[in-house]
């Protein structure tokens, strides 16, 4: 038996900016781009790997949320404290140069961590924390 990660979910607050960042800067494919009733879900993933995806979803649309909870979620997203994901690449320095050239919100330049990982950190256009490991 094997278990893999199929979908990870991150909120997006601007669908066009999310597509530009994940497709044009990170190089992911857009698998699905679904809009319904003013809400937008975008599924992206590594080229040729449809089994591994990130679903970029409208934030705070759960009908079970109160208005206070919805406001809190949106405030946390705006601060970049709501969601995060760790990606991996075989060319961390090259990807980091692309992120800088694209004007990404850089949090940490590539660095060797004491726990044995070389990584960098950025925020996507919605504020989600992305750590990127050298693989």
Coordinates of C-alpha atoms in Angstrom, one line a residue:
X1 CA 0.0 0.0 0.0
X2 CA 1.2 3.5 -0.8
X3 CA -0.3 6.8 0.4
X4 CA 0.4 10.0 -1.5
X5 CA -0.6 13.6 -1.1
X6 CA -3.2 14.3 -3.8
X7 CA -4.6 17.7 -3.0
X8 CA -3.4 20.5 -0.7
X9 CA -5.7 23.5 -0.3
X10 CA -4.6 27.2 -0.1
X11 CA -6.9 30.2 0.0
X12 CA -6.6 32.7 -2.9
X13 CA -8.0 36.3 -2.7
X14 CA -7.3 37.2 -6.3
X15 CA -7.7 34.4 -8.9
X16 CA -5.8 36.3 -11.7
X17 CA -2.8 37.0 -9.4
X18 CA -2.9 33.4 -8.2
X19 CA -2.8 32.0 -11.7
X20 CA 0.0 34.4 -12.7
X21 CA 2.1 33.4 -9.7
X22 CA 1.5 29.6 -9.7
X23 CA 1.6 29.2 -13.5
X24 CA 3.9 31.9 -14.8
X25 CA 6.4 32.2 -11.9
X26 CA 6.4 28.7 -10.3
X27 CA 5.8 26.9 -13.6
X28 CA 2.8 24.8 -12.5
X29 CA 0.1 23.7 -15.0
X30 CA -3.5 24.9 -14.4
X31 CA -5.5 21.7 -14.3
X32 CA -8.9 23.2 -13.6
X33 CA -10.2 26.8 -13.4
X34 CA -13.8 26.7 -12.2
X35 CA -15.9 29.7 -11.5
X36 CA -19.4 29.5 -10.0
X37 CA -21.6 32.2 -8.6
X38 CA -18.7 34.7 -8.3
X39 CA -16.4 32.2 -6.6
X40 CA -13.2 30.8 -8.2
X41 CA -11.4 27.5 -7.6
X42 CA -8.1 26.9 -9.4
X43 CA -6.3 23.6 -9.4
X44 CA -2.6 23.7 -10.3
X45 CA 0.2 21.2 -10.2
X46 CA 3.6 20.2 -11.5
X47 CA 3.6 19.7 -15.3
X48 CA 2.7 16.1 -16.2
X49 CA 1.8 15.2 -12.6
X50 CA -2.0 15.4 -12.3
X51 CA -1.9 13.3 -9.2
X52 CA -0.4 16.1 -7.1
X53 CA -2.3 19.3 -7.0
X54 CA -2.9 22.5 -5.1
X55 CA -6.5 23.7 -5.0
X56 CA -6.5 27.5 -4.7
X57 CA -9.9 28.2 -3.3
X58 CA -12.0 31.3 -2.3
X59 CA -11.4 32.0 1.4
X60 CA -13.9 31.9 4.1
X61 CA -16.9 30.7 2.1
X62 CA -17.8 27.8 4.4
X63 CA -21.5 28.4 5.2
X64 CA -20.9 27.3 8.8
X65 CA -18.6 30.3 9.5
X66 CA -20.0 33.2 11.4
X67 CA -19.3 36.7 10.2
X68 CA -16.8 37.2 13.0
X69 CA -15.0 33.9 12.0
X70 CA -15.1 34.9 8.4
X71 CA -13.5 38.3 9.2
X72 CA -10.9 36.6 11.4
X73 CA -9.9 34.2 8.6
X74 CA -9.6 37.1 6.1
X75 CA -7.5 39.0 8.6
X76 CA -5.2 36.0 9.1
X77 CA -4.8 35.5 5.3
X78 CA -3.9 39.2 4.9
X79 CA -1.2 38.9 7.6
X80 CA 0.1 35.7 5.9
X81 CA -0.6 33.7 9.0
X82 CA -3.4 31.4 7.8
X83 CA -1.9 28.8 5.5
X84 CA 1.3 27.5 4.2
X85 CA 2.9 24.8 2.1
X86 CA 6.3 23.4 1.5
X87 CA 7.4 22.8 -2.1
X88 CA 10.6 21.2 -3.4
X89 CA 12.8 21.8 -6.4
X90 CA 16.1 20.5 -7.7
X91 CA 17.2 24.1 -8.5
X92 CA 16.4 26.3 -5.4
X93 CA 18.7 29.1 -6.5
X94 CA 17.3 29.2 -10.0
X95 CA 13.7 29.3 -8.8
X96 CA 14.6 31.9 -6.2
X97 CA 16.0 34.1 -8.9
X98 CA 12.7 33.8 -10.9
X99 CA 10.7 34.7 -7.7
X100 CA 12.9 37.8 -7.1
X101 CA 12.6 38.8 -10.8
X102 CA 8.8 38.4 -10.6
X103 CA 8.6 40.7 -7.6
X104 CA 7.5 37.9 -5.1
X105 CA 7.2 38.8 -1.5
X106 CA 10.5 37.3 -0.3
X107 CA 10.7 36.2 3.4
X108 CA 14.0 34.3 3.3
X109 CA 16.7 33.9 0.8
X110 CA 18.1 30.4 0.2
X111 CA 19.8 29.2 3.3
X112 CA 21.2 26.0 4.8
X113 CA 19.2 25.2 7.9
X114 CA 20.7 23.7 11.0
X115 CA 18.3 20.7 10.7
X116 CA 19.8 19.7 7.3
X117 CA 17.5 21.4 4.8
X118 CA 18.4 24.1 2.3
X119 CA 15.4 26.3 1.8
X120 CA 13.9 29.7 1.0
X121 CA 10.5 31.3 1.9
X122 CA 8.1 33.5 0.0
X123 CA 4.5 34.5 0.3
X124 CA 2.1 34.0 -2.7
X125 CA -0.1 36.9 -3.8
X126 CA -2.7 36.0 -1.2
X127 CA -0.2 35.9 1.6
X128 CA 0.2 32.1 2.0
X129 CA 3.6 31.1 3.2
X130 CA 5.5 28.9 0.8
X131 CA 8.7 27.3 1.9
X132 CA 10.8 25.9 -0.9
X133 CA 13.3 23.1 -0.2
X134 CA 16.3 22.1 -2.3
X135 CA 15.5 18.5 -3.2

